[in-house]
Amino acid sequence: MDSFVIVTKSGKRDVYEEILPQIESLIRDETDLVANLANTASVLRMAFPDRISWVGFYLARANELVLGPFQGKPACVRVQLGRGVCGTAALSRKTVIVPNVDEFPGHIVCDPDSRSEIVIPMLRGENLLAVLDVDSSSLGSFDETDKEYLEKIGKLLEKKF
Ligand code: SME
């Protein structure tokens, strides 16, 4: 393997700019989906150790989401479409940013330390493939910059399903 996480910058945008090519390089020649999702979750967690408390994928299976590769505490395994932040992003096919999970109706508590969350749907056409779920133990951790880069990372992975 010729690539591993090296983060030399501290600004959020700079860190994303550093890890994007690293993720591209990690998944470029690998066809195994689980390996690619697992390495991507690891890069994100290692790049933002203080800002990300949990990061992982929920995969579209029949009419629900099922836990896939992740980094962090053990989590809820099944999420129904339309339920919680993940199910809302999955059903709407739109990224959802939640600055305070206590104010999101129906938020599913997997980790009581989670305070804010962003969920990115991954699609092929209109078909849902998975969602990328990122949690933080601080309020208001995620903004348009996270949306922009996590959606780019989602797009890279969509091609690997
Ligand atoms: N909080 C999520 C559930 C998944 S965990 O955060 C890992 C939700 O409301 O969909």
Coordinates of C-alpha atoms and ligand atoms in Angstrom, one line a residue:
M1 CA 0.0 0.0 0.0
D2 CA 1.5 3.3 -1.0
S3 CA -0.9 5.6 0.8
F4 CA -1.7 6.4 4.4
V5 CA -3.2 9.4 6.2
I6 CA -0.9 12.3 6.5
V7 CA -2.5 15.5 7.7
T8 CA -0.2 18.5 8.1
K9 CA -2.8 21.3 8.1
S10 CA -5.3 22.2 10.7
G11 CA -8.0 24.2 8.8
K12 CA -11.0 22.1 7.9
R13 CA -10.9 22.8 4.2
D14 CA -7.1 22.2 4.1
V15 CA -7.5 18.8 5.9
Y16 CA -10.2 17.8 3.4
E17 CA -7.9 18.9 0.5
E18 CA -5.2 16.7 1.9
I19 CA -7.3 13.6 2.5
L20 CA -9.3 13.6 -0.8
P21 CA -6.3 12.4 -2.9
Q22 CA -5.4 9.9 -0.2
I23 CA -8.9 8.4 -0.3
E24 CA -8.8 8.4 -4.1
S25 CA -5.5 6.6 -4.1
L26 CA -6.6 4.1 -1.5
I27 CA -9.7 3.0 -3.4
R28 CA -8.5 3.5 -7.0
D29 CA -7.3 0.0 -7.7
E30 CA -9.5 -1.9 -5.2
T31 CA -12.8 -3.3 -6.2
D32 CA -13.9 -4.7 -2.8
L33 CA -16.7 -2.4 -1.5
V34 CA -16.3 -3.3 2.2
A35 CA -12.5 -2.6 2.0
N36 CA -13.1 0.8 0.3
L37 CA -15.7 1.9 2.8
A38 CA -13.6 0.7 5.7
N39 CA -10.5 2.6 4.6
T40 CA -12.6 5.7 3.9
A41 CA -14.1 5.7 7.4
S42 CA -10.7 5.2 8.9
V43 CA -9.2 8.2 6.9
L44 CA -12.0 10.5 8.0
R45 CA -11.7 9.5 11.7
M46 CA -7.9 9.9 11.7
A47 CA -8.1 13.2 9.9
F48 CA -10.5 14.7 12.4
P49 CA -9.9 12.9 15.7
D50 CA -11.3 15.8 17.8
R51 CA -14.3 16.7 15.6
I52 CA -15.5 13.2 14.6
S53 CA -16.7 10.8 17.3
W54 CA -18.3 8.3 14.9
V55 CA -18.1 7.9 11.1
G56 CA -19.5 5.1 9.0
F57 CA -21.8 3.8 6.3
Y58 CA -25.4 2.5 6.4
L59 CA -26.0 0.4 3.3
A60 CA -29.4 0.3 1.5
R61 CA -30.8 -3.2 1.9
A62 CA -34.3 -4.0 0.8
N63 CA -36.4 -1.3 2.5
E64 CA -34.0 -0.3 5.3
L65 CA -30.5 0.8 6.0
V66 CA -28.1 -1.7 7.6
L67 CA -24.8 -0.8 9.4
G68 CA -21.7 -1.1 7.2
P69 CA -18.0 -0.3 7.9
F70 CA -17.5 2.3 10.5
Q71 CA -15.1 3.8 13.1
G72 CA -16.3 4.5 16.6
K73 CA -18.6 2.8 19.2
P74 CA -20.9 0.0 18.3
A75 CA -24.0 1.4 16.7
C76 CA -27.6 0.7 15.9
V77 CA -27.7 -2.0 13.1
R78 CA -30.9 -1.2 11.3
V79 CA -32.5 2.1 10.4
Q80 CA -35.8 2.4 8.7
L81 CA -36.1 4.7 5.7
G82 CA -37.5 8.0 6.9
R83 CA -36.5 7.4 10.5
G84 CA -33.7 9.4 12.2
V85 CA -31.2 11.6 10.4
C86 CA -29.9 8.7 8.3
G87 CA -33.3 7.5 7.2
T88 CA -34.3 11.1 6.5
A89 CA -31.3 11.7 4.2
A90 CA -31.9 8.3 2.6
L91 CA -35.5 9.0 1.8
S92 CA -35.1 12.6 0.6
R93 CA -31.8 11.8 -1.2
K94 CA -30.5 15.1 0.2
T95 CA -27.6 15.8 2.6
V96 CA -28.9 16.6 6.1
I97 CA -26.9 18.7 8.6
V98 CA -28.1 18.6 12.2
P99 CA -26.4 21.2 14.4
N100 CA -28.1 19.9 17.6
V101 CA -29.4 16.3 17.5
D102 CA -31.7 17.0 20.5
E103 CA -33.6 19.4 18.2
F104 CA -34.1 16.9 15.4
P105 CA -37.4 15.1 15.7
G106 CA -36.9 11.3 15.6
H107 CA -33.1 11.4 16.0
I108 CA -31.9 7.9 16.8
V109 CA -29.6 7.8 19.8
C110 CA -26.8 5.4 19.1
D111 CA -24.1 7.2 21.1
P112 CA -25.4 9.5 23.9
D113 CA -22.3 11.7 23.5
S114 CA -23.3 12.6 19.9
R115 CA -24.3 16.3 19.7
S116 CA -24.3 17.1 16.0
E117 CA -24.4 15.1 12.8
I118 CA -24.2 15.2 9.0
V119 CA -25.5 12.5 6.7
I120 CA -24.8 12.2 3.0
P121 CA -26.8 10.0 0.7
M122 CA -24.9 8.0 -2.0
L123 CA -26.9 7.3 -5.1
R124 CA -26.7 5.7 -8.5
G125 CA -29.2 7.8 -10.5
E126 CA -32.2 7.9 -8.2
N127 CA -31.3 4.5 -6.6
L128 CA -30.1 4.7 -3.0
L129 CA -26.8 2.9 -2.4
A130 CA -25.9 3.9 1.1
V131 CA -25.5 6.9 3.4
L132 CA -22.3 8.3 4.9
D133 CA -23.0 9.3 8.6
V134 CA -20.7 11.5 10.5
D135 CA -21.2 12.3 14.2
S136 CA -19.5 14.8 16.6
S137 CA -19.6 15.1 20.3
S138 CA -19.7 18.9 20.0
L139 CA -22.7 21.0 18.9
G140 CA -22.7 22.6 15.4
S141 CA -19.6 20.8 14.1
F142 CA -20.7 20.5 10.5
D143 CA -21.3 23.1 7.9
E144 CA -21.4 23.7 4.1
T145 CA -17.6 22.9 3.9
D146 CA -18.2 19.5 5.3
K147 CA -21.2 19.0 3.0
E148 CA -19.1 20.0 0.0
Y149 CA -16.2 17.6 0.8
L150 CA -18.2 14.7 2.2
E151 CA -20.4 14.8 -0.9
K152 CA -17.2 14.6 -3.0
I153 CA -16.0 11.6 -1.0
G154 CA -19.5 10.1 -1.5
K155 CA -19.3 10.6 -5.2
L156 CA -15.9 8.8 -5.4
L157 CA -17.4 5.8 -3.5
E158 CA -20.6 5.7 -5.6
K159 CA -18.5 4.4 -8.5
K160 CA -17.2 1.5 -6.4
F161 CA -20.6 -0.1 -5.6
Ligands
SME1 N1 -28.1 9.1 14.9 C1 -28.4 8.4 13.6 C2 -28.3 6.9 13.8 C3 -27.0 6.4 13.5 S1 -25.8 6.7 14.6 O1 -25.6 8.1 14.8 C4 -24.4 5.9 14.3 C5 -29.8 8.8 13.1 O2 -30.5 9.5 13.8 O3 -30.1 8.4 12.0

